[in-house]
mmCIF file of C-alpha atoms (C1' of nucleotides) in Angstrom:
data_model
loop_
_atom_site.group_PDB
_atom_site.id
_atom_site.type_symbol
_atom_site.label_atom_id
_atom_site.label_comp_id
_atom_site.label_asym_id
_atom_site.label_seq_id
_atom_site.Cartn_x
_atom_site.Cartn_y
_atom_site.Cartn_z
ATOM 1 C CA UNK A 1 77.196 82.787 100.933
ATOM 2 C CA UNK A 2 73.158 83.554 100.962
ATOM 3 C CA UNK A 3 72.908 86.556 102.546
ATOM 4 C CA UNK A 4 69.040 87.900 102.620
ATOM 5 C CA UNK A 5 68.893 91.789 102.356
ATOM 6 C CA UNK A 6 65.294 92.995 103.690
ATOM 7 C CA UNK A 7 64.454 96.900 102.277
ATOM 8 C CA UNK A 8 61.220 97.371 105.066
ATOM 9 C CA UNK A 9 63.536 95.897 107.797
ATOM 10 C CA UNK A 10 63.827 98.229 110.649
ATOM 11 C CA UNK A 11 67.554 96.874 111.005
ATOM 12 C CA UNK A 12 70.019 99.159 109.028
ATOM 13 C CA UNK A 13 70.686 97.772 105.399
ATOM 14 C CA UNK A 14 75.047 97.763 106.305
ATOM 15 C CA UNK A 15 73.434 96.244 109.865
ATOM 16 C CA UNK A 16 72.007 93.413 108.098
ATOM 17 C CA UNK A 17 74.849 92.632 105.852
ATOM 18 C CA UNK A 18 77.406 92.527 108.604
ATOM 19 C CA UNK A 19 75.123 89.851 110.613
ATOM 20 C CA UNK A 20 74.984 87.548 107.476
ATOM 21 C CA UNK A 21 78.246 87.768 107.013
ATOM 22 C CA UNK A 22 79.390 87.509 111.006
ATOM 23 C CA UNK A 23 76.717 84.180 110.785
ATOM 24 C CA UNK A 24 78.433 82.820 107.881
ATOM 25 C CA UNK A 25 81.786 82.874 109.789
ATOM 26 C CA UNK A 26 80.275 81.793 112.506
ATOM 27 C CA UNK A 27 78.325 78.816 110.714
ATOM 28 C CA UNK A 28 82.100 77.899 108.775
ATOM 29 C CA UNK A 29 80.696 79.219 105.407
ATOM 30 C CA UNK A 30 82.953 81.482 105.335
ATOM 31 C CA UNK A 31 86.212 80.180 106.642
ATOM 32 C CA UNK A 32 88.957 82.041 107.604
ATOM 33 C CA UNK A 33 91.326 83.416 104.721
ATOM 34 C CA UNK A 34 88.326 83.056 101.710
ATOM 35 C CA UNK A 35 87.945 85.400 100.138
ATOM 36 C CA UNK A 36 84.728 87.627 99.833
ATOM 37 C CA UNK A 37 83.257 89.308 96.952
ATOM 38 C CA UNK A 38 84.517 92.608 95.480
ATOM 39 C CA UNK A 39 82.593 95.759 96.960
ATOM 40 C CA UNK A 40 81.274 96.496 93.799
ATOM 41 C CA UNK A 41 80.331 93.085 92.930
ATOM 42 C CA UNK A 42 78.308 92.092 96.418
ATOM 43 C CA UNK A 43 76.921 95.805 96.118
ATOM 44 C CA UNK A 44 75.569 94.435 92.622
ATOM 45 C CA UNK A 45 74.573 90.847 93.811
ATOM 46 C CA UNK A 46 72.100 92.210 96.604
ATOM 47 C CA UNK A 47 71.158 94.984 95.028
ATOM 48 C CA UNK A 48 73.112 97.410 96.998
ATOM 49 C CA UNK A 49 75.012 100.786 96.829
ATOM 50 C CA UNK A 50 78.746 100.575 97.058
ATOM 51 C CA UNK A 51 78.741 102.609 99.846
ATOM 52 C CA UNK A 52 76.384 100.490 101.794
ATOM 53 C CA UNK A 53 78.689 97.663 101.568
ATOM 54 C CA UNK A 54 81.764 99.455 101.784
ATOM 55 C CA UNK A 55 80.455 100.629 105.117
ATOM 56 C CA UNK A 56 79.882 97.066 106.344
ATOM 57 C CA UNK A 57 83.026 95.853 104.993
ATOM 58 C CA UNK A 58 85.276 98.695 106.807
ATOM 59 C CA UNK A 59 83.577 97.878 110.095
ATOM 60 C CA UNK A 60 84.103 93.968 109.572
ATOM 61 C CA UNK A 61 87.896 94.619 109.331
ATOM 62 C CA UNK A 62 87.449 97.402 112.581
ATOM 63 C CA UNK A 63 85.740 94.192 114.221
ATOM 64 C CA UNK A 64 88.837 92.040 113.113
ATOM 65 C CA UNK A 65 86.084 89.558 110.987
ATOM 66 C CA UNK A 66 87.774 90.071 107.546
ATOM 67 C CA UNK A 67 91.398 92.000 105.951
ATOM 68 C CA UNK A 68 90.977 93.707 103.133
ATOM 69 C CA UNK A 69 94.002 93.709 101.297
ATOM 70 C CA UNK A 70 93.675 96.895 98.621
ATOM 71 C CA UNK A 71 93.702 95.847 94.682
ATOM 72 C CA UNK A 72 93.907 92.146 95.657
ATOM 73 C CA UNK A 73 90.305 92.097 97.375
ATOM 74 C CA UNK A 74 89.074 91.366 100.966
ATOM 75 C CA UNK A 75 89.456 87.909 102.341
ATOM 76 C CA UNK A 76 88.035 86.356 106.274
ATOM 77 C CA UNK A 77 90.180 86.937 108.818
ATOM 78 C CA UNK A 78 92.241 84.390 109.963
ATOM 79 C CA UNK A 79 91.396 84.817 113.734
ATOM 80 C CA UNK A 80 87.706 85.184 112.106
ATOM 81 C CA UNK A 81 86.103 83.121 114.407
ATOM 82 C CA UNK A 82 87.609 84.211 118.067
ATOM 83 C CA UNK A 83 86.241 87.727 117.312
ATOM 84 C CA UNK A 84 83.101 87.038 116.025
ATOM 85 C CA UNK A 85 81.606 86.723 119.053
ATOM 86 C CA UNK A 86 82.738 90.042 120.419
ATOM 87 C CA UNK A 87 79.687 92.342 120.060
ATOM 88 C CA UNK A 88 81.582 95.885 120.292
ATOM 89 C CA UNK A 89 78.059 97.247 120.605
ATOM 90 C CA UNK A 90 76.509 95.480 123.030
ATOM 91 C CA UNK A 91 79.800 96.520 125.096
ATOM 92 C CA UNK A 92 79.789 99.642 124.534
ATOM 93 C CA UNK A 93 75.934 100.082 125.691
ATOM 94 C CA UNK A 94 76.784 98.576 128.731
ATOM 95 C CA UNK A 95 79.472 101.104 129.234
ATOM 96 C CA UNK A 96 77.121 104.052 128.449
ATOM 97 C CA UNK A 97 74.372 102.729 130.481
ATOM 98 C CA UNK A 98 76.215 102.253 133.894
ATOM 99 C CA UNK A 99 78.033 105.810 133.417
ATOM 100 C CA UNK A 100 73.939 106.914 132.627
ATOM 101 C CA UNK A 101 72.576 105.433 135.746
ATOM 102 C CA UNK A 102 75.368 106.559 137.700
ATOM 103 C CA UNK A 103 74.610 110.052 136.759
ATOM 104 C CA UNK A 104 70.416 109.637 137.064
ATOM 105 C CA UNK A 105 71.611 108.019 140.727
ATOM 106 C CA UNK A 106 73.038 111.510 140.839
ATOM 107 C CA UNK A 107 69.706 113.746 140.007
ATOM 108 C CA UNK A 108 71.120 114.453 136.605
ATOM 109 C CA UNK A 109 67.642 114.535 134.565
ATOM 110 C CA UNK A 110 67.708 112.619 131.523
ATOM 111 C CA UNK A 111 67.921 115.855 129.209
ATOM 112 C CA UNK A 112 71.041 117.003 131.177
ATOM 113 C CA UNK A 113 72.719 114.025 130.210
ATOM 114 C CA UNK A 114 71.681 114.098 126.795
ATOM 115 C CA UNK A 115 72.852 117.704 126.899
ATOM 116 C CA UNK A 116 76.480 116.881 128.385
ATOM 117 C CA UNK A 117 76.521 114.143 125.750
ATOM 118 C CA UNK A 118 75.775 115.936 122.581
ATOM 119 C CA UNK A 119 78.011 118.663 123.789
ATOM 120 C CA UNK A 120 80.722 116.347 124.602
ATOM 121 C CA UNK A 121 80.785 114.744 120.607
ATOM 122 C CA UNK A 122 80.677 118.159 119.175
ATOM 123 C CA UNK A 123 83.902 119.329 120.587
ATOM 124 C CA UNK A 124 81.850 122.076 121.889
ATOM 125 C CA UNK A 125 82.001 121.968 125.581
ATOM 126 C CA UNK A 126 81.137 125.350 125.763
ATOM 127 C CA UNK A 127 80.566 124.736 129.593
ATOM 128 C CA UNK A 128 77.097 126.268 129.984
ATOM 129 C CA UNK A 129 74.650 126.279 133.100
ATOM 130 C CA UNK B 1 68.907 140.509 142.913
ATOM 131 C CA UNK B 2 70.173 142.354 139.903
ATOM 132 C CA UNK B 3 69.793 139.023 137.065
ATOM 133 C CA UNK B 4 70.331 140.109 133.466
ATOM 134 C CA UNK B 5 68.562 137.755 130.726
ATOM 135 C CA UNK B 6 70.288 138.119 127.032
ATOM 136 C CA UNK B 7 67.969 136.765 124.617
ATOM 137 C CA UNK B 8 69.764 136.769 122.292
ATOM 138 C CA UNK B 9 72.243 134.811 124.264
ATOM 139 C CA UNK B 10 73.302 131.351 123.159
ATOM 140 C CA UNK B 11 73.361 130.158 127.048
ATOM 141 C CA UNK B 12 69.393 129.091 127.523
ATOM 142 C CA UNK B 13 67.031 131.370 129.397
ATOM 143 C CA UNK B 14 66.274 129.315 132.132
ATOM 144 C CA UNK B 15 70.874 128.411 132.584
ATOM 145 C CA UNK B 16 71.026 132.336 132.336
ATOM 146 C CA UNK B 17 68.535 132.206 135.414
ATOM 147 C CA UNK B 18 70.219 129.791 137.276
ATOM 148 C CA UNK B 19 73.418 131.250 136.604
ATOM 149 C CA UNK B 20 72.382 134.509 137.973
ATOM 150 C CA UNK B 21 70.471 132.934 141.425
ATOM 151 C CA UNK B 22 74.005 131.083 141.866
ATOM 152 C CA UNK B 23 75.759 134.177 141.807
ATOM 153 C CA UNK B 24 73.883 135.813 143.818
ATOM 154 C CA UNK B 25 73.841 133.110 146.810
ATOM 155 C CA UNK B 26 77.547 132.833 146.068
ATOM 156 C CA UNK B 27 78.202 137.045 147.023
ATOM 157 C CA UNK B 28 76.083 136.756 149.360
ATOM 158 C CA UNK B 29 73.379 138.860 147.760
ATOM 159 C CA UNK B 30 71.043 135.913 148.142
ATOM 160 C CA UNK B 31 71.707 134.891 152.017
ATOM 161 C CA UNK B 32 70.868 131.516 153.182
ATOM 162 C CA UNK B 33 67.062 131.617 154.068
ATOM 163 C CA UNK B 34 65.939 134.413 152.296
ATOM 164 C CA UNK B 35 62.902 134.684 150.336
ATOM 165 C CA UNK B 36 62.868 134.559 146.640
ATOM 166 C CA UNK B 37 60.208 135.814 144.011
ATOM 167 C CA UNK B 38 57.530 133.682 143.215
ATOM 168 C CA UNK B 39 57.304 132.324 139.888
ATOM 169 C CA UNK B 40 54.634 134.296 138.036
ATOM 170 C CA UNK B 41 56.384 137.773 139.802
ATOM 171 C CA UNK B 42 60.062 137.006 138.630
ATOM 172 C CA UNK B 43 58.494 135.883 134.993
ATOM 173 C CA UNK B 44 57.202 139.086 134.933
ATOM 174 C CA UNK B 45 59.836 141.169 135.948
ATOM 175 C CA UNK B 46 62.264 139.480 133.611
ATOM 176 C CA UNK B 47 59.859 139.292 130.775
ATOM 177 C CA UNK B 48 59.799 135.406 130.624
ATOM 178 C CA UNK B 49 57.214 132.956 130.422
ATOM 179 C CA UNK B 50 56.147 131.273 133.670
ATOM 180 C CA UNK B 51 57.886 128.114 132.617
ATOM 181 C CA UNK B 52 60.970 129.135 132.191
ATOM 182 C CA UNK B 53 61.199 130.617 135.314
ATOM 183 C CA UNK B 54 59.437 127.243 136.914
ATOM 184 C CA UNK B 55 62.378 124.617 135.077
ATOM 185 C CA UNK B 56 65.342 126.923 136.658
ATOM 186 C CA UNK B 57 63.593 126.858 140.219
ATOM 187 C CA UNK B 58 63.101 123.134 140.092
ATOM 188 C CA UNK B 59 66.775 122.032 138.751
ATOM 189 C CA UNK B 60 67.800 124.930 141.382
ATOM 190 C CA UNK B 61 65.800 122.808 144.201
ATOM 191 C CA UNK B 62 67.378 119.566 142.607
ATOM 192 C CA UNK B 63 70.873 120.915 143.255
ATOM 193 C CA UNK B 64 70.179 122.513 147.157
ATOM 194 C CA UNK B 65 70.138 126.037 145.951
ATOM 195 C CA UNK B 66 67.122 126.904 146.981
ATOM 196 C CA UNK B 67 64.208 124.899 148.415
ATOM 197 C CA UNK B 68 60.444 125.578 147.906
ATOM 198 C CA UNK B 69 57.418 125.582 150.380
ATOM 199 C CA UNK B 70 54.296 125.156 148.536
ATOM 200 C CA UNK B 71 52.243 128.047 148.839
ATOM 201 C CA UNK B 72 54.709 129.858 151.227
ATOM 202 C CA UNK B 73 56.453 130.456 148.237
ATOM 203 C CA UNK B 74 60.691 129.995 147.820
ATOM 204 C CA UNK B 75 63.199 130.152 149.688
ATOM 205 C CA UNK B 76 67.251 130.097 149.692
ATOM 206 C CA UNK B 77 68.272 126.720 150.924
ATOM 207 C CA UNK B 78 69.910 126.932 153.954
ATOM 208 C CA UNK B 79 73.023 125.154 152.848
ATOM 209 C CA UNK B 80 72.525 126.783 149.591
ATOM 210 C CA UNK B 81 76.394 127.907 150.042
ATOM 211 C CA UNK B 82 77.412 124.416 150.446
ATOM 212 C CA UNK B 83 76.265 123.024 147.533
ATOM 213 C CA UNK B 84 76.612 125.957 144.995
ATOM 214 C CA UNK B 85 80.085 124.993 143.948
ATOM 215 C CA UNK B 86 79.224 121.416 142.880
ATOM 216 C CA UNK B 87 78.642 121.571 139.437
ATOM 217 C CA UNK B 88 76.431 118.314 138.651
ATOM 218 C CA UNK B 89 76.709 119.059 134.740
ATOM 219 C CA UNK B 90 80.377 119.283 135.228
ATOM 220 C CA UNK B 91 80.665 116.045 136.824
ATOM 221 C CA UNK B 92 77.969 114.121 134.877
ATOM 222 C CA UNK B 93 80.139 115.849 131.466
ATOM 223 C CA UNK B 94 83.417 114.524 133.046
ATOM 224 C CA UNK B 95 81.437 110.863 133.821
ATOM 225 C CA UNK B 96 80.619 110.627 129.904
ATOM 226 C CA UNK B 97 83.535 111.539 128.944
ATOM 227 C CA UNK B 98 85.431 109.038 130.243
ATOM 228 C CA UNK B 99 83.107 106.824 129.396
ATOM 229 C CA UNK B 100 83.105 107.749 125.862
ATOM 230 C CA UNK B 101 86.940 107.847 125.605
ATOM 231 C CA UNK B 102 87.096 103.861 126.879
ATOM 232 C CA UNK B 103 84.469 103.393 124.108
ATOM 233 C CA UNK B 104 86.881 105.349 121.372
ATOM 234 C CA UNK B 105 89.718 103.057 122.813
ATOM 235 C CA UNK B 106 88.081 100.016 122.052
ATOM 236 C CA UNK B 107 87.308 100.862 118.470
ATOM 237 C CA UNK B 108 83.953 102.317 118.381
ATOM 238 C CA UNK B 109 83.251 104.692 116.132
ATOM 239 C CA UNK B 110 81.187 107.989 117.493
ATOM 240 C CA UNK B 111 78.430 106.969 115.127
ATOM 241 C CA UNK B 112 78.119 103.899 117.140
ATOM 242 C CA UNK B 113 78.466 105.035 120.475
ATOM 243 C CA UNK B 114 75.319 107.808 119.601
ATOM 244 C CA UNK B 115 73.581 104.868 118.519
ATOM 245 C CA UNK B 116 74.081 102.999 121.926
ATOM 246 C CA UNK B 117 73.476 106.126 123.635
ATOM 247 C CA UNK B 118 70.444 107.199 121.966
ATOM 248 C CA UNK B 119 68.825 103.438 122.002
ATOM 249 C CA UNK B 120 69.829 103.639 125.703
ATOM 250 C CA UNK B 121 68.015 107.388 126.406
ATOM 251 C CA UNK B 122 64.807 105.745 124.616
ATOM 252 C CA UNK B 123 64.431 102.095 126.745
ATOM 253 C CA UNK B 124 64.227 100.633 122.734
ATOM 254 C CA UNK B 125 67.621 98.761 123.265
ATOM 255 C CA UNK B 126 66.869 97.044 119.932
ATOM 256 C CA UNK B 127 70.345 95.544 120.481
ATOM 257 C CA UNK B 128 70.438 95.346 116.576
ATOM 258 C CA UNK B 129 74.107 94.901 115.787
ATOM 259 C "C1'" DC C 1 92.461 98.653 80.467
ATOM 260 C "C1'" DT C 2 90.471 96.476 84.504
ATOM 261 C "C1'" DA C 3 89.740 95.609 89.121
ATOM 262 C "C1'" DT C 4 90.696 96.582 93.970
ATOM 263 C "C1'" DG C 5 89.591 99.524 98.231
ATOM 264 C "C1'" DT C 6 89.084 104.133 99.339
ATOM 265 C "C1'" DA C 7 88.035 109.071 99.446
ATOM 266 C "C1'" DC C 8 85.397 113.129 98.426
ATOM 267 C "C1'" DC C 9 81.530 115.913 96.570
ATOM 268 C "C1'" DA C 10 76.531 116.092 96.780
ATOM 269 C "C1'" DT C 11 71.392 114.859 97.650
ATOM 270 C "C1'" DG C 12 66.973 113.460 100.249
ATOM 271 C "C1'" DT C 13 64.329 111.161 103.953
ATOM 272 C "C1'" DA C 14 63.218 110.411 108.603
ATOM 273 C "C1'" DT C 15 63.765 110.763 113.520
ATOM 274 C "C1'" DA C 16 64.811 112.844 118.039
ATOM 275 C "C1'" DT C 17 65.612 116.575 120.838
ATOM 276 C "C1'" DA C 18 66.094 121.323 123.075
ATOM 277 C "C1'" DA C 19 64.168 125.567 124.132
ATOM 278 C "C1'" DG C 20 60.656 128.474 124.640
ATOM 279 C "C1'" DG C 21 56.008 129.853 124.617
ATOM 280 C "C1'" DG C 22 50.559 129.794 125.423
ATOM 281 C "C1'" DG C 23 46.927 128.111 127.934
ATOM 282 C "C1'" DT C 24 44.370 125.688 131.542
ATOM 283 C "C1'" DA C 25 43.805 123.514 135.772
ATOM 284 C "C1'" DC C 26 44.708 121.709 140.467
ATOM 285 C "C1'" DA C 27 45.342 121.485 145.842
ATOM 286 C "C1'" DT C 28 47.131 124.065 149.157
ATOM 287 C "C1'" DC C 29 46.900 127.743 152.585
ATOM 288 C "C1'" DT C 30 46.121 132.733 153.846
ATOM 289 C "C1'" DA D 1 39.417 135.779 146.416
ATOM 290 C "C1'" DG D 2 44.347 135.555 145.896
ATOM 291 C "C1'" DA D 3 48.747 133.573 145.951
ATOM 292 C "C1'" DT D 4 51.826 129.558 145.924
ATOM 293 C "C1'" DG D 5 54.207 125.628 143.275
ATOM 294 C "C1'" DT D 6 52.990 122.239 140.094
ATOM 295 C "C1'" DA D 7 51.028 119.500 136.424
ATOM 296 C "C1'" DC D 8 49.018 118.765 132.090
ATOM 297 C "C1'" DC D 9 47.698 119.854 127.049
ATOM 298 C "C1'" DC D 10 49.080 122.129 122.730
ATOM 299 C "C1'" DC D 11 52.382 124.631 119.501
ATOM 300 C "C1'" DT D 12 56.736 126.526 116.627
ATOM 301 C "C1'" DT D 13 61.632 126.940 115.932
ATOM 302 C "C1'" DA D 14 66.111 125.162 115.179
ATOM 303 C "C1'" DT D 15 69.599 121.696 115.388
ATOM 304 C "C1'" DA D 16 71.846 117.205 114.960
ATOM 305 C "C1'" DT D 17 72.034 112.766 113.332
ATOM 306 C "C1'" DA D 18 71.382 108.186 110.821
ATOM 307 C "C1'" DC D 19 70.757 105.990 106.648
ATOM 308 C "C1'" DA D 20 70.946 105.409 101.935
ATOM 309 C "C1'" DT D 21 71.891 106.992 97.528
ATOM 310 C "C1'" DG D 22 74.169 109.364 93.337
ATOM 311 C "C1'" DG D 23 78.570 110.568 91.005
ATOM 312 C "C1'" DT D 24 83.535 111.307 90.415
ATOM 313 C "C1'" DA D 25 88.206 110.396 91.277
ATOM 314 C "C1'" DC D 26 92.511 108.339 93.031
ATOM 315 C "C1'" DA D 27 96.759 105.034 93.597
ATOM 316 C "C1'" DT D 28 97.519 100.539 93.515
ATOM 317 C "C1'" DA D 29 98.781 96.252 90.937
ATOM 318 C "C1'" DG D 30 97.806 92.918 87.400
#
DNA sequence: CTATGTACCATGTATATAAGGGGTACATCT
DNA sequence: AGATGTACCCCTTATATACATGGTACATAG
């Protein structure tokens, strides 16, 4: 598994990992049920924190690309391959950006929605205007 | 028009404003037509800055409240009680929301869908990963 | 004892935004 | 000249967040 790590990329450091890994699937370096390096050890490897790695690791198995399977390490996911195409992300901005147009079609100015929207994660909703 | 301003509120100056001018067209205080201050005058006699005054008119015009003529100054919309119970924020909040929820259903994390959003808000759409 | 994933505490850096203010200037019409 | 709404420029304040990092600790199973 070569997986290149760049520090001055403007792509998140967890970002990058999960593509190399994702590509490896994808290329059949990685096929389903091998097993992956420890956290600790891949965190060592590229130079990583643990924490970086964990992070791309728990959204891997969120994405249904690998299983980790507590003390006995994380392995590919057997249906590895039919999700890795999936791009949660990209789906979700498509979501966000009809429901955004929808209200701009509406006159809501860009800051309102922001507003509604930071309001809205907070658990604040305090209602306002 | 009796509008109170709290600044030490946590509801904006300029949503206290518009709060108040919806009340008012709402009781009838403010009839359908009628003239309101200018700009500089109700900044003055509130003790805020032009600008504040200026945003509330404009979202206020945005929404049918009120409608402006140039130099003839500002005026009550004529509709203005038509269109004072729609709450845009209220519907562009309940838009977003649902559109976050289906996001949360899917599996994305709120991290991710502020990412989307806020790649979205800036026309970067990186796409990243 | 060692390794696994995981959880929690904390830090620092950088970015983006809201809200409000201060000032200046413009075309318009009276 | 004076008033209107409007449009720019600048600024400070506070808040929220992402990202990455440090350390410590835990139950699990070998």
């Amino acid at each position: 598994m070569q997986i290149t790590i760049d520090i001055d990329a403007e792509e998140p450091l967890f970002a990058q990992l999960m593509g190399g890994i994702k590509a490896a699937v994808s290329a059949g370096t990685l096929a389903p049920g091998a097993p992956l390096p420890s956290i600790r050890q891949l965190a060592n490897d590229l130079d990583l924190n643990n924490k970086t790695v964990a992070k791309a690791y728990q959204l891997l198995e969120r994405d249904n690309i690998i299983q980790t399977k507590g003390y006995r390490g994380t392995f590919v996911h057997p249906d590895a391959k039919a999700h890795v195409d999936f791009d949660l992300n990209a789906w979700v901005a498509g979501q966000i950006s009809d429901t955004v147009e929808a209200c701009r079609a509406r006159g809501a100015t860009d800051s309102e929605i922001r507003i509604a929207f930071a309001n809205l994660m907070q658990n604040k909703m305090n209602g306002g205007q």
